Amino acid sequence: LIREILVEELEYLGFEVIEAGSGNEAIELVQKNSFDLVVTDYHMENGSGLDLVESLNGQSLETKPPILLISGFIDISEETLREKGVGYFMKKPFEIDDFSQEVKGILKAA
């Protein structure tokens, strides 16, 4: 699974990672924790990445974390994603090094 590869890479880079197995679990986690970055796939079991983004948008978070949405197929334009609160987008497939550089860049800019 790509999630396992991404988690391994993030942990290798020294980040603490909390992963969710479904959209509902992800929404529950963001409601109970604060994060420096949220990485989500557009397609998830029991929800979508946009459901998660909408949950984050609806919260009264002091500082909403940046959101990196990844997907191999999406039927929404990047402009619409940005309007909905997605700050960063990566289209699959991508190289793991590109993912690592994207995450580092996002966190540096935050």
PDB file of C-alpha atoms in Angstrom:
ATOM      1  CA  LEU A   1       0.000   0.000   0.000  1.00  0.00           C
ATOM      2  CA  ILE A   2       1.144   3.489  -0.766  1.00  0.00           C
ATOM      3  CA  ARG A   3       0.141   4.624   2.735  1.00  0.00           C
ATOM      4  CA  GLU A   4       2.668   2.240   4.278  1.00  0.00           C
ATOM      5  CA  ILE A   5       5.425   3.493   1.971  1.00  0.00           C
ATOM      6  CA  LEU A   6       4.649   7.129   2.761  1.00  0.00           C
ATOM      7  CA  VAL A   7       4.533   6.454   6.511  1.00  0.00           C
ATOM      8  CA  GLU A   8       7.899   4.683   6.336  1.00  0.00           C
ATOM      9  CA  GLU A   9       9.412   7.585   4.397  1.00  0.00           C
ATOM     10  CA  LEU A  10       8.081  10.206   6.798  1.00  0.00           C
ATOM     11  CA  GLU A  11       9.323   8.269   9.812  1.00  0.00           C
ATOM     12  CA  TYR A  12      12.712   7.801   8.119  1.00  0.00           C
ATOM     13  CA  LEU A  13      12.857  11.594   7.711  1.00  0.00           C
ATOM     14  CA  GLY A  14      12.262  11.942  11.454  1.00  0.00           C
ATOM     15  CA  PHE A  15       8.597  12.897  11.513  1.00  0.00           C
ATOM     16  CA  GLU A  16       6.103  11.537  14.004  1.00  0.00           C
ATOM     17  CA  VAL A  17       3.270  10.000  11.995  1.00  0.00           C
ATOM     18  CA  ILE A  18      -0.278   9.249  13.041  1.00  0.00           C
ATOM     19  CA  GLU A  19      -2.113   7.310  10.358  1.00  0.00           C
ATOM     20  CA  ALA A  20      -5.765   6.609   9.771  1.00  0.00           C
ATOM     21  CA  GLY A  21      -7.197   3.584   8.025  1.00  0.00           C
ATOM     22  CA  SER A  22     -10.372   5.300   6.816  1.00  0.00           C
ATOM     23  CA  GLY A  23     -11.916   8.682   6.188  1.00  0.00           C
ATOM     24  CA  ASN A  24     -14.009   8.471   9.351  1.00  0.00           C
ATOM     25  CA  GLU A  25     -10.953   7.613  11.450  1.00  0.00           C
ATOM     26  CA  ALA A  26      -9.026  10.520   9.897  1.00  0.00           C
ATOM     27  CA  ILE A  27     -11.830  12.962  10.723  1.00  0.00           C
ATOM     28  CA  GLU A  28     -11.909  11.690  14.300  1.00  0.00           C
ATOM     29  CA  LEU A  29      -8.119  12.101  14.611  1.00  0.00           C
ATOM     30  CA  VAL A  30      -8.087  15.694  13.333  1.00  0.00           C
ATOM     31  CA  GLN A  31     -10.883  16.593  15.726  1.00  0.00           C
ATOM     32  CA  LYS A  32      -8.891  15.305  18.720  1.00  0.00           C
ATOM     33  CA  ASN A  33      -5.309  16.248  17.797  1.00  0.00           C
ATOM     34  CA  SER A  34      -3.309  19.072  16.290  1.00  0.00           C
ATOM     35  CA  PHE A  35      -1.044  18.388  13.338  1.00  0.00           C
ATOM     36  CA  ASP A  36       1.744  20.216  11.522  1.00  0.00           C
ATOM     37  CA  LEU A  37       0.645  18.674   8.228  1.00  0.00           C
ATOM     38  CA  VAL A  38      -2.212  16.506   7.001  1.00  0.00           C
ATOM     39  CA  VAL A  39      -1.469  14.164   4.080  1.00  0.00           C
ATOM     40  CA  THR A  40      -4.545  12.512   2.656  1.00  0.00           C
ATOM     41  CA  ASP A  41      -5.554  10.546  -0.381  1.00  0.00           C
ATOM     42  CA  TYR A  42      -8.591  11.736  -2.278  1.00  0.00           C
ATOM     43  CA  HIS A  43     -10.092   8.230  -2.286  1.00  0.00           C
ATOM     44  CA  MET A  44     -10.398   6.588   1.135  1.00  0.00           C
ATOM     45  CA  GLU A  45     -12.537   3.926   2.701  1.00  0.00           C
ATOM     46  CA  ASN A  46     -15.590   5.502   4.398  1.00  0.00           C
ATOM     47  CA  GLY A  47     -15.090   8.997   3.059  1.00  0.00           C
ATOM     48  CA  SER A  48     -12.872  11.079   0.874  1.00  0.00           C
ATOM     49  CA  GLY A  49      -9.964  13.420   1.329  1.00  0.00           C
ATOM     50  CA  LEU A  50     -12.395  16.266   0.688  1.00  0.00           C
ATOM     51  CA  ASP A  51     -14.589  15.071   3.562  1.00  0.00           C
ATOM     52  CA  LEU A  52     -11.515  15.361   5.757  1.00  0.00           C
ATOM     53  CA  VAL A  53     -10.707  18.831   4.403  1.00  0.00           C
ATOM     54  CA  GLU A  54     -14.281  19.972   5.042  1.00  0.00           C
ATOM     55  CA  SER A  55     -14.037  18.649   8.586  1.00  0.00           C
ATOM     56  CA  LEU A  56     -10.855  20.672   9.109  1.00  0.00           C
ATOM     57  CA  ASN A  57     -12.479  23.758   7.578  1.00  0.00           C
ATOM     58  CA  GLY A  58     -15.436  23.428   9.931  1.00  0.00           C
ATOM     59  CA  GLN A  59     -13.323  23.315  13.067  1.00  0.00           C
ATOM     60  CA  SER A  60     -12.279  26.254  15.158  1.00  0.00           C
ATOM     61  CA  LEU A  61      -8.600  25.401  14.974  1.00  0.00           C
ATOM     62  CA  GLU A  62      -6.140  28.079  16.077  1.00  0.00           C
ATOM     63  CA  THR A  63      -4.012  27.279  13.071  1.00  0.00           C
ATOM     64  CA  LYS A  64      -5.306  24.907  10.453  1.00  0.00           C
ATOM     65  CA  PRO A  65      -2.535  22.598   9.264  1.00  0.00           C
ATOM     66  CA  PRO A  66      -1.495  22.620   5.638  1.00  0.00           C
ATOM     67  CA  ILE A  67      -3.159  19.851   3.639  1.00  0.00           C
ATOM     68  CA  LEU A  68      -1.417  17.750   0.995  1.00  0.00           C
ATOM     69  CA  LEU A  69      -3.935  15.768  -1.043  1.00  0.00           C
ATOM     70  CA  ILE A  70      -2.695  12.937  -3.250  1.00  0.00           C
ATOM     71  CA  SER A  71      -4.629  11.100  -5.911  1.00  0.00           C
ATOM     72  CA  GLY A  72      -4.224   9.052  -9.043  1.00  0.00           C
ATOM     73  CA  PHE A  73      -7.600  10.117 -10.378  1.00  0.00           C
ATOM     74  CA  ILE A  74      -9.659  13.081  -9.337  1.00  0.00           C
ATOM     75  CA  ASP A  75     -12.669  14.622 -11.020  1.00  0.00           C
ATOM     76  CA  ILE A  76     -12.188  18.086  -9.509  1.00  0.00           C
ATOM     77  CA  SER A  77      -9.868  20.807 -10.769  1.00  0.00           C
ATOM     78  CA  GLU A  78      -6.893  21.941  -8.707  1.00  0.00           C
ATOM     79  CA  GLU A  79      -8.489  25.390  -8.558  1.00  0.00           C
ATOM     80  CA  THR A  80     -11.624  23.921  -6.949  1.00  0.00           C
ATOM     81  CA  LEU A  81      -9.468  21.927  -4.530  1.00  0.00           C
ATOM     82  CA  ARG A  82      -7.724  25.133  -3.445  1.00  0.00           C
ATOM     83  CA  GLU A  83     -11.080  26.877  -2.999  1.00  0.00           C
ATOM     84  CA  LYS A  84     -12.142  24.021  -0.732  1.00  0.00           C
ATOM     85  CA  GLY A  85      -9.008  24.431   1.422  1.00  0.00           C
ATOM     86  CA  VAL A  86      -6.507  22.025  -0.143  1.00  0.00           C
ATOM     87  CA  GLY A  87      -3.194  23.847  -0.178  1.00  0.00           C
ATOM     88  CA  TYR A  88      -1.087  21.237  -1.946  1.00  0.00           C
ATOM     89  CA  PHE A  89      -1.771  18.472  -4.440  1.00  0.00           C
ATOM     90  CA  MET A  90       0.311  15.601  -5.844  1.00  0.00           C
ATOM     91  CA  LYS A  91      -0.858  13.363  -8.659  1.00  0.00           C
ATOM     92  CA  LYS A  92       0.017   9.666  -8.420  1.00  0.00           C
ATOM     93  CA  PRO A  93       2.194   8.059  -9.438  1.00  0.00           C
ATOM     94  CA  PHE A  94       5.062  10.092  -8.047  1.00  0.00           C
ATOM     95  CA  GLU A  95       8.598   9.365  -6.920  1.00  0.00           C
ATOM     96  CA  ILE A  96       9.111   9.020  -3.174  1.00  0.00           C
ATOM     97  CA  ASP A  97      11.881  11.624  -3.343  1.00  0.00           C
ATOM     98  CA  ASP A  98       9.428  14.102  -4.886  1.00  0.00           C
ATOM     99  CA  PHE A  99       6.992  13.401  -2.045  1.00  0.00           C
ATOM    100  CA  SER A 100       9.742  13.938   0.546  1.00  0.00           C
ATOM    101  CA  GLN A 101      10.770  17.245  -1.027  1.00  0.00           C
ATOM    102  CA  GLU A 102       7.137  18.384  -1.197  1.00  0.00           C
ATOM    103  CA  VAL A 103       6.581  17.634   2.498  1.00  0.00           C
ATOM    104  CA  LYS A 104       9.799  19.406   3.507  1.00  0.00           C
ATOM    105  CA  GLY A 105       8.846  22.418   1.408  1.00  0.00           C
ATOM    106  CA  ILE A 106       5.365  22.592   2.863  1.00  0.00           C
ATOM    107  CA  LEU A 107       6.609  22.419   6.433  1.00  0.00           C
ATOM    108  CA  LYS A 108       9.344  24.971   5.772  1.00  0.00           C
ATOM    109  CA  ALA A 109       6.773  27.408   4.375  1.00  0.00           C
ATOM    110  CA  ALA A 110       4.303  26.863   7.234  1.00  0.00           C
TER     111      ALA A 110
END
